[in-house]
CSV table of C-alpha atoms and ligand atoms in Angstrom, one decimal:
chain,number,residue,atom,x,y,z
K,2,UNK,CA,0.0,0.0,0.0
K,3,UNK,CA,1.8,3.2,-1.1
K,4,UNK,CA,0.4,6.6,-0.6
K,5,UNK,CA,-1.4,9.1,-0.9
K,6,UNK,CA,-4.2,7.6,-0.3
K,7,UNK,CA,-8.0,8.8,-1.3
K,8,UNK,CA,-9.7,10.0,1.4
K,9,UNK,CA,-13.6,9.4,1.9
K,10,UNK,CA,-15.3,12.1,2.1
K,11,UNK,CA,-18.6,12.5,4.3
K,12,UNK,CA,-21.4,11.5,4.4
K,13,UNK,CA,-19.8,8.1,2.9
K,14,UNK,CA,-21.2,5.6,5.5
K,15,UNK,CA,-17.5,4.1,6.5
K,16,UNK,CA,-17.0,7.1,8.4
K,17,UNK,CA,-19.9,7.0,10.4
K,18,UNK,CA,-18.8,2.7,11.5
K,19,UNK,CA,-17.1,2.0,14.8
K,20,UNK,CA,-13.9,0.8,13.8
K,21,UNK,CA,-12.3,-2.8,15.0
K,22,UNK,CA,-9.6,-3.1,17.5
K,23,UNK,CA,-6.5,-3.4,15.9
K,24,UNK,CA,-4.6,-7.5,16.9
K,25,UNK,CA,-1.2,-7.6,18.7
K,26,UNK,CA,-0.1,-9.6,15.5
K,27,UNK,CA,-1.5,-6.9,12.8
K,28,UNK,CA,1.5,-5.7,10.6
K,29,UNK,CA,0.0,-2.1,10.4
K,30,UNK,CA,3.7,-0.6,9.3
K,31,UNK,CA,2.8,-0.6,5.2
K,32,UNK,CA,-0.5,1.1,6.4
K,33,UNK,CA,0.9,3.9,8.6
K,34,UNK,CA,3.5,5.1,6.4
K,35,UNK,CA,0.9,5.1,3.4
K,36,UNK,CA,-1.5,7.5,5.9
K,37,UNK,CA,1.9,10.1,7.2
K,38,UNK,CA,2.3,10.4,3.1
K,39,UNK,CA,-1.2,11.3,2.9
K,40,UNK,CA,-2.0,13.0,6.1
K,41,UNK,CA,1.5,15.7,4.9
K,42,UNK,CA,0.4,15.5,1.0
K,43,UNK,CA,-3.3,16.4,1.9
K,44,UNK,CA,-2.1,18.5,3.9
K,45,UNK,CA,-3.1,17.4,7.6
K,46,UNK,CA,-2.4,17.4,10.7
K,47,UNK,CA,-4.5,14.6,11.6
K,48,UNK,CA,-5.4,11.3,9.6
K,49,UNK,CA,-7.6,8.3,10.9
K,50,UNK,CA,-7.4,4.7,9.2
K,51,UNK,CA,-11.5,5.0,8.6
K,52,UNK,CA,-10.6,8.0,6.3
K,53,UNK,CA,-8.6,5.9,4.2
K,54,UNK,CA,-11.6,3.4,3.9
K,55,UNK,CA,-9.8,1.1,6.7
K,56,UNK,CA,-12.4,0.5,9.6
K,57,UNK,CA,-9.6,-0.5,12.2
K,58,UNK,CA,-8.4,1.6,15.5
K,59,UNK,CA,-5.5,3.9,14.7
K,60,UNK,CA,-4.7,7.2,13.6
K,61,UNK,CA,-1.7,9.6,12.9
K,62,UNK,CA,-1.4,12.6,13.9
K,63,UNK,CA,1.3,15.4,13.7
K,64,UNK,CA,0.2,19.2,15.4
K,65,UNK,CA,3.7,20.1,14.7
K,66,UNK,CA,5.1,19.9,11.0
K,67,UNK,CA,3.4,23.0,10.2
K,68,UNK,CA,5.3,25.2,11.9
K,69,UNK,CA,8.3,23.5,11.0
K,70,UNK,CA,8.6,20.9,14.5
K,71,UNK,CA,8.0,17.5,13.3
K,72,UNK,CA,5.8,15.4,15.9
K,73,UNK,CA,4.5,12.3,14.2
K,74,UNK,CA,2.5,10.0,16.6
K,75,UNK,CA,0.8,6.6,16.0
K,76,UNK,CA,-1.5,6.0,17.9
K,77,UNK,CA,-2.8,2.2,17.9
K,78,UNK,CA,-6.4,1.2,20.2
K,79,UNK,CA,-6.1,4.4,21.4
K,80,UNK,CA,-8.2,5.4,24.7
K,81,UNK,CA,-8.9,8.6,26.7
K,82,UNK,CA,-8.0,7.4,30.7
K,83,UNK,CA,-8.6,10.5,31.8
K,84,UNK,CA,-9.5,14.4,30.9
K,85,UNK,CA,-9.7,17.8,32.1
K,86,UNK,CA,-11.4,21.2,31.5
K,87,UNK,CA,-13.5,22.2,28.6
K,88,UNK,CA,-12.4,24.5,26.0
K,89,UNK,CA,-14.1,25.6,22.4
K,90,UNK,CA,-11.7,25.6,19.3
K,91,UNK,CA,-12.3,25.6,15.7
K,92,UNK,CA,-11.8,21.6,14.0
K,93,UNK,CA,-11.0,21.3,10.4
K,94,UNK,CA,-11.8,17.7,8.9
K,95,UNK,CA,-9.9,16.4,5.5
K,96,UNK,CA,-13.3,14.2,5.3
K,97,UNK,CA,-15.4,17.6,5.5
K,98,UNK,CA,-13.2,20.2,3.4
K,99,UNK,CA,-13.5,23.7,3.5
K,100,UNK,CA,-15.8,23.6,6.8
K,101,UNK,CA,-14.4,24.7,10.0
K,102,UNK,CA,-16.6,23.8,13.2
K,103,UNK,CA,-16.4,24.9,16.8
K,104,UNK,CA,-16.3,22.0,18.6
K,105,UNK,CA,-16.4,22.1,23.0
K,106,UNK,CA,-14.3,19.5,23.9
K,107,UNK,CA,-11.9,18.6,27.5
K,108,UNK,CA,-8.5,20.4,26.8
K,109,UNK,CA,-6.5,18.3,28.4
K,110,UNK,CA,-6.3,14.5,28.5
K,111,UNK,CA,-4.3,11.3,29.3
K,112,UNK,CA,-3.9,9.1,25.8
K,113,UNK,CA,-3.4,5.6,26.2
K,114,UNK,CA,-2.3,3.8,23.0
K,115,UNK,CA,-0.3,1.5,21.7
K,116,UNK,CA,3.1,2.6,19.4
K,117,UNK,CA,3.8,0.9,16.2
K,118,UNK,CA,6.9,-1.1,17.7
K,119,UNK,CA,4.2,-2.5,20.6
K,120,UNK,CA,4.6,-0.5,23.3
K,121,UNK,CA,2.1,0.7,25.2
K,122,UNK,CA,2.3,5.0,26.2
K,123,UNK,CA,0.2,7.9,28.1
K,124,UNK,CA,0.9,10.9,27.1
K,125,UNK,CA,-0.6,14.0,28.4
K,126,UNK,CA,-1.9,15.9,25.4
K,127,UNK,CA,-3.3,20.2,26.2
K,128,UNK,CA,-4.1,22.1,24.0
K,129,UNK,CA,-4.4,21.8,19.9
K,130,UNK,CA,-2.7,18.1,20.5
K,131,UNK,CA,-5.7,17.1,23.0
K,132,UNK,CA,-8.1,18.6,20.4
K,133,UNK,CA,-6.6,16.7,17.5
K,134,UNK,CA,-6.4,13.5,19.2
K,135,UNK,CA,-10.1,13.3,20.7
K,136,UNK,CA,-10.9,14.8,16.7
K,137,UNK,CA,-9.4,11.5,15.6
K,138,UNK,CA,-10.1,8.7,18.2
K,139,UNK,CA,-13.8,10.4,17.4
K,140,UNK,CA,-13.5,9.4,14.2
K,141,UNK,CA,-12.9,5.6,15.2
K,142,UNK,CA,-16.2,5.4,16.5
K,143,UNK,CA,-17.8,6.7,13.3
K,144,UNK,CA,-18.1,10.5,15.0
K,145,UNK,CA,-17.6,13.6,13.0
K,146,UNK,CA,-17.7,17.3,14.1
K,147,UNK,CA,-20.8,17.8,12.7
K,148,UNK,CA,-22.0,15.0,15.7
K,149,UNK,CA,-20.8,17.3,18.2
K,150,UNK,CA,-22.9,20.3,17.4
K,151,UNK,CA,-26.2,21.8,18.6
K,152,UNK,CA,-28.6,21.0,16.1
K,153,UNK,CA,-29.0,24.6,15.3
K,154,UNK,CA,-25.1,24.9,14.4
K,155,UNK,CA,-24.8,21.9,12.9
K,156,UNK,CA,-27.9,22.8,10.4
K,157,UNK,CA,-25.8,25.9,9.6
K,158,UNK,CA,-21.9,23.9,8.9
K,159,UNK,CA,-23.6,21.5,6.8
K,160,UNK,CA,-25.6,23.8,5.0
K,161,UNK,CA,-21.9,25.7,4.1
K,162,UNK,CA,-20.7,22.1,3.5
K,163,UNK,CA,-23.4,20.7,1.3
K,164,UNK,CA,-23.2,24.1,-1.3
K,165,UNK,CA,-19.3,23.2,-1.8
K,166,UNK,CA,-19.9,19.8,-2.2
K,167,UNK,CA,-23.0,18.9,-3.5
K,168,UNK,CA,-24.3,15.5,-2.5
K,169,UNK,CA,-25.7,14.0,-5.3
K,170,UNK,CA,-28.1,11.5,-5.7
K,171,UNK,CA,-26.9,8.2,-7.0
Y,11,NI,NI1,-11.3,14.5,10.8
């Protein structure tokens, strides 16, 4: 598998599916490298395997190549073990482009996940990085931003979203 990979675009029904744990014995090497080349091509700063039409638990994420300080994490069955605080931000989606939604959300938060050499990690995320990673780990379980609105907002984001990209019957 060699990237960059198309990514699905909502409302395709994989990214609304709760994604499978990923084994101990899953080779998921070929796959990560394939999503970093699409997650920096795209470009991202955040990519979950759903995106990329693979319904398993792991995303990528890098909050740092931007602005020039590389960061790239894998994160593998990744869980929140504990969070803190609530803070509003603005959430971009590569599955949703050009929309930006405010999304409430902890701001900071323990993630426990597994590495792709097999280790298991916490890492205290704040910030953009705790918002990024609960944006992805959402994604696993088939949420998008537009799930975490007030009705009345997200009438309003997917209205913006629907007259750039027309959904079309089939
Ligand atoms: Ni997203």
């Amino acid at each position: 598998m060699t990237g960059p990979l198309p990514i699905l675009r909502w409302p395709d029904p994989r990214l609304a599916t709760v994604c499978a744990p990923v084994a101990a014995d899953d080779d998921m090497a070929d796959l990560v490298r394939a999503m970093f080349e699409t997650m920096y091509d795209a470009p991202g700063r955040g990519l979950a395997a759903p995106q990329v039409g693979v319904l398993k638990r792991l995303f990528v994420m890098d909050c740092g190549w931007k602005d020039g300080d590389m960061t790239p994490m894998v994160c593998i069955n990744p869980e929140i073990i504990r969070s803190e605080g609530m803070a509003s931000g603005a959430e971009g989606c590569l599955s949703i482009p050009g929309v930006l939604a405010e999304v409430m959300r902890p701001d900071r938060i323990t993630l426990r996940y597994r590495d792709l050499d097999g280790v298991t990690r916490d890492v205290d995320l704040d910030g953009f990085e705790a918002r990024c990673a609960q944006h992805e780990l959402d994604h696993l379980d088939g949420i998008i931003t537009f799930d975490r609105l007030s009705p009345e907002a997200r009438r309003v984001v997917e209205a913006s979203y629907s007259v750039s990209f027309p959904v079309r019957p089939a």
